[in-house]
C-alpha cells in the first residue's frame, strides 16, 4: 500500500515525491509514461557525448532563496545568465529589446529617457488587449512587432501572435536600459551535471518507488494507494476531450556540428553559448587541456 501515487516525474512530481517521502515519511509511487524522469527538463548525452535537452533548452532562474537552497541539496551549480541575440536586418541585436537594440538597429544614440519616448511614439493604441499581437503592438508598435515577434512566434508555436493569448508575450519585457540578460532573477544557474542527475538525486529515497514507460490508468487498477496526485498534461487527463493543447506540438530535430571556440573566462562562454541558444541552438562545452580553453560542439534543434 502506497500513501501516494504521483503521476508525472517532472519538476512538480519529483519535488512532491521527495517532500512527501523525506519530509513526511510517506510511501510514494511515482510513474511517468515516458521512459525517463525529468519531464520536459530531461537532458541526456547524445551519441557525440554532448549533454543536450531533448525537449528544448531549460534554464533555471528564480527570485526565491528558499527554492534555490532546496534544489542545492541535489545539485551543484554552474553560474549562467542567459543572453540572446537576434538577427534583424543583418545585425545581431539584444533581445528582449533594450536601449542597445534600438540604438544599433536605427543608428541612434538615445539615452534611457529618450528611448522611452521613442517607444511611446511607435506604440499603437489598442482598445482591448486580447492577444499576444495586441500586447506587443500597444507597447512598441507594429514595426518592431514584425521585426522581432511575429515570425519567431509563428515558428515556435505554429500560431500567429494574433491567435495566442496575451499572457504569452506579456512575459517578455521591453527595457529602456542596457541590461541584456533574458532574465533578471536573483538566482540564475544551471545544474552542474544536468537536470536529470539532479532529479535522480532528488528521487533517491527508500520511500520512493518509480515506474517508467507506463500508463497510470493501468497502475491504479493493480497497485493499491490512498491518494493520487496528477501532474501530467491537463488535456491528457481529460483524454483530449477539449482538444490538444498547442504548446506541446513542437518537434525537435537535433543535428550535431563540430565547432571550436577559445575563451578567456567562463562568463564569456556563458554569453557566447547563450547567443547560440537564442537562435535555436543548444551548446555544451568540454574543458580542454588548458583551463581557459573550451571545446564546443553545437547541437541544433
Tab-separated table of C-alpha atoms in Angstrom:
chain	number	residue	atom	x	y	z
A	1	UNK	CA	0.000	0.000	0.000
A	2	UNK	CA	1.380	3.381	-1.077
A	3	UNK	CA	0.295	6.599	0.559
A	4	UNK	CA	0.506	8.435	-2.769
A	5	UNK	CA	0.578	7.652	-6.462
A	6	UNK	CA	2.183	10.617	-8.235
A	7	UNK	CA	1.609	10.785	-11.976
A	8	UNK	CA	4.414	12.578	-13.805
A	9	UNK	CA	8.111	12.584	-12.892
A	10	UNK	CA	8.873	16.151	-13.987
A	11	UNK	CA	9.645	19.103	-11.735
A	12	UNK	CA	6.291	19.134	-9.931
A	13	UNK	CA	6.007	15.364	-9.479
A	14	UNK	CA	9.617	14.865	-8.418
A	15	UNK	CA	9.575	17.650	-5.832
A	16	UNK	CA	6.263	16.418	-4.418
A	17	UNK	CA	7.585	12.858	-4.203
A	18	UNK	CA	10.747	13.939	-2.386
A	19	UNK	CA	8.929	16.181	0.073
A	20	UNK	CA	6.290	13.568	0.911
A	21	UNK	CA	8.880	10.801	1.255
A	22	UNK	CA	11.668	12.658	3.053
A	23	UNK	CA	9.648	15.392	4.728
A	24	UNK	CA	6.553	13.437	5.812
A	25	UNK	CA	7.781	9.804	5.777
A	26	UNK	CA	5.141	8.810	3.239
A	27	UNK	CA	5.425	5.869	0.842
A	28	UNK	CA	5.287	7.182	-2.710
A	29	UNK	CA	4.974	5.532	-6.111
A	30	UNK	CA	5.856	7.936	-8.924
A	31	UNK	CA	5.169	6.983	-12.542
A	32	UNK	CA	5.654	8.502	-15.969
A	33	UNK	CA	4.539	7.478	-19.446
A	34	UNK	CA	7.998	8.387	-20.767
A	35	UNK	CA	10.969	6.056	-20.240
A	36	UNK	CA	12.799	8.679	-18.178
A	37	UNK	CA	12.410	11.108	-15.286
A	38	UNK	CA	12.703	14.892	-15.519
A	39	UNK	CA	9.705	15.640	-17.734
A	40	UNK	CA	10.412	18.299	-20.339
A	41	UNK	CA	13.578	19.303	-18.443
A	42	UNK	CA	15.129	15.880	-19.149
A	43	UNK	CA	18.663	16.017	-20.531
A	44	UNK	CA	20.991	13.268	-21.710
A	45	UNK	CA	24.280	12.674	-23.501
A	46	UNK	CA	23.863	12.180	-27.231
A	47	UNK	CA	25.971	9.978	-29.472
A	48	UNK	CA	28.628	12.714	-29.688
A	49	UNK	CA	28.948	12.847	-25.902
A	50	UNK	CA	27.185	16.186	-25.558
A	51	UNK	CA	24.672	16.850	-22.805
A	52	UNK	CA	21.556	18.061	-24.650
A	53	UNK	CA	17.989	18.937	-23.673
A	54	UNK	CA	15.716	16.586	-25.602
A	55	UNK	CA	12.665	18.849	-25.403
A	56	UNK	CA	14.373	22.218	-25.893
A	57	UNK	CA	16.717	24.195	-23.592
A	58	UNK	CA	15.633	24.699	-19.994
A	59	UNK	CA	17.240	27.429	-17.872
A	60	UNK	CA	16.892	27.648	-14.116
A	61	UNK	CA	16.105	31.067	-12.639
A	62	UNK	CA	14.218	32.167	-9.538
A	63	UNK	CA	13.903	35.018	-7.074
A	64	UNK	CA	13.205	32.583	-4.244
A	65	UNK	CA	16.118	31.866	-1.934
A	66	UNK	CA	14.122	29.004	-0.429
A	67	UNK	CA	13.698	27.327	-3.829
A	68	UNK	CA	17.366	27.753	-4.723
A	69	UNK	CA	18.570	26.369	-1.388
A	70	UNK	CA	16.180	23.431	-1.636
A	71	UNK	CA	17.424	22.381	-5.075
A	72	UNK	CA	21.014	22.916	-3.923
A	73	UNK	CA	20.577	19.781	-1.810
A	74	UNK	CA	20.554	17.757	-5.014
A	75	UNK	CA	22.988	19.547	-7.300
A	76	UNK	CA	25.971	21.824	-7.544
A	77	UNK	CA	25.549	24.789	-9.847
A	78	UNK	CA	27.263	26.305	-12.856
A	79	UNK	CA	26.763	30.098	-12.917
A	80	UNK	CA	24.852	31.062	-16.036
A	81	UNK	CA	22.977	34.134	-17.227
A	82	UNK	CA	21.009	33.766	-20.418
A	83	UNK	CA	21.768	36.326	-23.120
A	84	UNK	CA	20.114	36.210	-26.508
A	85	UNK	CA	20.958	37.900	-29.795
A	86	UNK	CA	18.515	38.149	-32.671
A	87	UNK	CA	19.493	38.558	-36.303
A	88	UNK	CA	17.450	41.527	-37.516
A	89	UNK	CA	18.113	43.459	-40.724
A	90	UNK	CA	21.560	41.866	-40.976
A	91	UNK	CA	22.612	42.871	-37.457
A	92	UNK	CA	22.904	40.912	-34.209
A	93	UNK	CA	20.987	42.802	-31.528
A	94	UNK	CA	19.909	42.014	-27.935
A	95	UNK	CA	16.507	40.561	-27.184
A	96	UNK	CA	14.466	41.344	-25.107
A	97	UNK	CA	14.536	44.742	-26.788
A	98	UNK	CA	16.628	47.230	-24.827
A	99	UNK	CA	18.445	50.528	-25.314
A	100	UNK	CA	21.297	48.940	-27.305
A	101	UNK	CA	18.801	47.123	-29.539
A	102	UNK	CA	17.194	50.370	-30.658
A	103	UNK	CA	20.426	52.345	-30.997
A	104	UNK	CA	22.059	49.609	-33.087
A	105	UNK	CA	19.016	48.920	-35.245
A	106	UNK	CA	18.266	52.547	-36.076
A	107	UNK	CA	21.782	54.031	-35.874
A	108	UNK	CA	20.822	56.274	-32.966
A	109	UNK	CA	22.456	57.359	-29.724
A	110	UNK	CA	19.436	57.638	-27.447
A	111	UNK	CA	19.517	57.763	-23.661
A	112	UNK	CA	17.212	55.693	-21.436
A	113	UNK	CA	14.788	58.613	-21.165
A	114	UNK	CA	14.837	59.227	-24.907
A	115	UNK	CA	14.260	55.579	-25.814
A	116	UNK	CA	11.221	55.517	-23.550
A	117	UNK	CA	9.793	58.406	-25.570
A	118	UNK	CA	10.794	56.577	-28.737
A	119	UNK	CA	8.715	53.551	-27.710
A	120	UNK	CA	5.740	55.760	-26.906
A	121	UNK	CA	5.842	57.269	-30.395
A	122	UNK	CA	5.935	53.811	-32.004
A	123	UNK	CA	3.195	52.312	-29.820
A	124	UNK	CA	-0.254	51.965	-31.343
A	125	UNK	CA	-3.427	52.311	-29.249
A	126	UNK	CA	-5.285	49.025	-28.769
A	127	UNK	CA	-8.775	49.228	-27.314
A	128	UNK	CA	-8.764	45.881	-25.504
A	129	UNK	CA	-5.691	43.689	-25.042
A	130	UNK	CA	-6.763	40.187	-26.022
A	131	UNK	CA	-3.895	38.613	-27.979
A	132	UNK	CA	-0.110	38.488	-27.965
A	133	UNK	CA	-0.120	40.757	-31.011
A	134	UNK	CA	-2.127	43.347	-29.077
A	135	UNK	CA	0.405	43.291	-26.228
A	136	UNK	CA	3.435	43.961	-28.411
A	137	UNK	CA	1.840	46.486	-30.775
A	138	UNK	CA	0.495	48.504	-27.846
A	139	UNK	CA	3.988	48.670	-26.279
A	140	UNK	CA	6.431	49.094	-29.170
A	141	UNK	CA	4.378	49.420	-32.350
A	142	UNK	CA	3.892	47.285	-35.432
A	143	UNK	CA	7.343	47.698	-36.979
A	144	UNK	CA	9.190	46.169	-34.012
A	145	UNK	CA	6.421	43.596	-33.700
A	146	UNK	CA	7.086	42.452	-37.260
A	147	UNK	CA	10.881	42.512	-36.836
A	148	UNK	CA	11.109	40.627	-33.520
A	149	UNK	CA	7.941	38.856	-32.536
A	150	UNK	CA	5.708	37.706	-35.350
A	151	UNK	CA	7.925	35.280	-37.269
A	152	UNK	CA	9.568	33.910	-34.128
A	153	UNK	CA	6.196	33.194	-32.547
A	154	UNK	CA	4.893	31.521	-35.689
A	155	UNK	CA	7.975	29.304	-35.836
A	156	UNK	CA	7.965	28.493	-32.114
A	157	UNK	CA	4.279	27.822	-31.574
A	158	UNK	CA	2.975	27.178	-35.061
A	159	UNK	CA	0.492	30.001	-34.496
A	160	UNK	CA	0.351	33.680	-35.367
A	161	UNK	CA	0.587	36.015	-32.327
A	162	UNK	CA	-2.937	37.158	-33.124
A	163	UNK	CA	-4.048	33.602	-32.272
A	164	UNK	CA	-2.229	33.411	-28.930
A	165	UNK	CA	-3.405	34.670	-25.563
A	166	UNK	CA	-1.956	37.958	-24.357
A	167	UNK	CA	-0.136	36.229	-21.494
A	168	UNK	CA	2.341	34.532	-23.857
A	169	UNK	CA	4.255	37.642	-24.966
A	170	UNK	CA	3.345	39.707	-21.902
A	171	UNK	CA	6.169	37.875	-20.132
A	172	UNK	CA	8.788	39.343	-22.485
A	173	UNK	CA	9.902	42.765	-21.191
A	174	UNK	CA	10.929	45.862	-23.119
A	175	UNK	CA	13.793	47.685	-21.398
A	176	UNK	CA	14.996	51.243	-21.536
A	177	UNK	CA	18.417	50.397	-20.035
A	178	UNK	CA	21.291	48.287	-21.370
A	179	UNK	CA	20.553	45.138	-19.371
A	180	UNK	CA	20.812	42.371	-21.989
A	181	UNK	CA	20.024	39.418	-19.712
A	182	UNK	CA	16.943	37.491	-20.721
A	183	UNK	CA	16.022	37.049	-17.057
A	184	UNK	CA	16.685	39.384	-14.134
A	185	UNK	CA	16.063	36.919	-11.293
A	186	UNK	CA	18.362	36.906	-8.267
A	187	UNK	CA	19.351	33.263	-8.729
A	188	UNK	CA	20.376	32.142	-12.213
A	189	UNK	CA	22.367	28.958	-12.785
A	190	UNK	CA	22.422	25.538	-14.434
A	191	UNK	CA	22.767	22.190	-12.619
A	192	UNK	CA	26.445	21.318	-12.860
A	193	UNK	CA	25.830	17.748	-14.005
A	194	UNK	CA	22.500	18.353	-15.722
A	195	UNK	CA	18.841	18.367	-14.752
A	196	UNK	CA	18.436	14.592	-14.966
A	197	UNK	CA	21.193	13.980	-12.423
A	198	UNK	CA	19.521	16.490	-10.111
A	199	UNK	CA	16.214	14.607	-10.395
A	200	UNK	CA	17.970	11.282	-9.804
A	201	UNK	CA	19.427	12.626	-6.565
A	202	UNK	CA	16.042	14.054	-5.587
A	203	UNK	CA	14.245	10.728	-6.056
A	204	UNK	CA	16.942	8.586	-4.428
A	205	UNK	CA	14.986	7.805	-1.253
A	206	UNK	CA	13.900	4.433	0.213
A	207	UNK	CA	10.276	5.612	0.473
A	208	UNK	CA	10.099	6.340	-3.266
A	209	UNK	CA	9.452	3.724	-5.938
A	210	UNK	CA	9.373	4.528	-9.645
A	211	UNK	CA	7.611	3.044	-12.642
A	212	UNK	CA	8.512	4.490	-16.039
A	213	UNK	CA	7.215	3.973	-19.553
A	214	UNK	CA	3.761	3.082	-18.261
A	215	UNK	CA	0.206	4.451	-18.157
A	216	UNK	CA	-1.021	5.463	-14.718
A	217	UNK	CA	-4.505	4.183	-15.584
A	218	UNK	CA	-3.121	0.656	-15.709
A	219	UNK	CA	-1.227	1.117	-12.444
A	220	UNK	CA	-4.225	2.345	-10.477
A	221	UNK	CA	-6.089	-0.847	-11.337
A	222	UNK	CA	-3.451	-3.157	-9.845
A	223	UNK	CA	-1.490	-1.277	-7.173
A	224	UNK	CA	-3.192	-0.027	-4.005
A	225	UNK	CA	-2.687	3.589	-2.924
A	226	UNK	CA	-4.556	6.113	-0.792
A	227	UNK	CA	-4.301	9.319	-2.815
A	228	UNK	CA	-3.331	10.208	-6.373
A	229	UNK	CA	-1.587	13.438	-7.379
A	230	UNK	CA	-1.708	14.151	-11.110
A	231	UNK	CA	0.999	16.457	-12.536
A	232	UNK	CA	0.813	15.492	-16.218
A	233	UNK	CA	-0.684	17.375	-19.169
A	234	UNK	CA	-4.156	18.731	-18.402
A	235	UNK	CA	-5.611	17.746	-21.761
A	236	UNK	CA	-4.319	14.186	-21.385
A	237	UNK	CA	-6.106	13.898	-18.049
A	238	UNK	CA	-9.361	14.743	-19.820
A	239	UNK	CA	-8.500	12.449	-22.763
A	240	UNK	CA	-8.206	15.418	-25.157
A	241	UNK	CA	-11.965	15.915	-24.976
A	242	UNK	CA	-11.415	19.690	-25.173
A	243	UNK	CA	-8.722	19.460	-27.840
A	244	UNK	CA	-4.966	19.001	-27.620
A	245	UNK	CA	-3.125	21.978	-26.154
A	246	UNK	CA	-0.942	23.655	-28.813
A	247	UNK	CA	2.143	24.247	-26.664
A	248	UNK	CA	3.220	20.606	-26.987
A	249	UNK	CA	3.016	20.464	-30.765
A	250	UNK	CA	6.745	21.148	-31.248
A	251	UNK	CA	9.012	18.614	-32.921
A	252	UNK	CA	12.753	18.759	-32.361
A	253	UNK	CA	15.317	17.590	-34.890
A	254	UNK	CA	18.838	17.501	-33.453
A	255	UNK	CA	21.877	17.856	-35.703
A	256	UNK	CA	25.425	17.927	-34.294
A	257	UNK	CA	28.111	20.190	-35.758
A	258	UNK	CA	31.776	20.459	-34.752
A	259	UNK	CA	32.741	23.975	-33.708
A	260	UNK	CA	35.723	25.271	-31.768
A	261	UNK	CA	35.880	28.351	-29.575
A	262	UNK	CA	38.598	29.555	-27.210
A	263	UNK	CA	37.576	31.934	-24.452
A	264	UNK	CA	39.353	33.611	-21.588
A	265	UNK	CA	36.718	33.143	-18.899
A	266	UNK	CA	33.666	31.039	-18.160
A	267	UNK	CA	31.429	34.118	-18.096
A	268	UNK	CA	32.357	34.833	-21.705
A	269	UNK	CA	31.490	31.250	-22.576
A	270	UNK	CA	28.088	31.706	-20.983
A	271	UNK	CA	27.411	34.795	-23.063
A	272	UNK	CA	28.501	33.166	-26.298
A	273	UNK	CA	26.624	29.963	-25.656
A	274	UNK	CA	23.516	31.999	-24.911
A	275	UNK	CA	23.799	33.644	-28.315
A	276	UNK	CA	23.658	30.201	-29.887
A	277	UNK	CA	20.756	29.126	-27.705
A	278	UNK	CA	18.845	32.257	-28.604
A	279	UNK	CA	18.967	31.201	-32.234
A	280	UNK	CA	17.613	27.744	-31.558
A	281	UNK	CA	20.978	26.080	-30.949
A	282	UNK	CA	21.999	24.214	-27.826
A	283	UNK	CA	25.636	24.491	-26.790
A	284	UNK	CA	27.576	22.229	-24.449
A	285	UNK	CA	31.245	22.526	-23.529
A	286	UNK	CA	34.068	20.272	-22.503
A	287	UNK	CA	37.096	21.501	-20.607
A	288	UNK	CA	40.210	21.181	-22.751
A	289	UNK	CA	43.865	20.766	-21.847
A	290	UNK	CA	44.099	24.378	-20.753
A	291	UNK	CA	41.803	25.877	-18.177
A	292	UNK	CA	40.896	28.850	-20.370
A	293	UNK	CA	40.114	26.805	-23.462
A	294	UNK	CA	36.846	25.020	-24.143
A	295	UNK	CA	35.956	22.684	-26.959
A	296	UNK	CA	32.445	23.413	-28.128
A	297	UNK	CA	30.132	21.284	-30.126
A	298	UNK	CA	26.777	22.597	-31.206
A	299	UNK	CA	23.612	20.554	-31.223
A	300	UNK	CA	20.983	22.329	-33.239
A	301	UNK	CA	17.253	21.702	-32.667
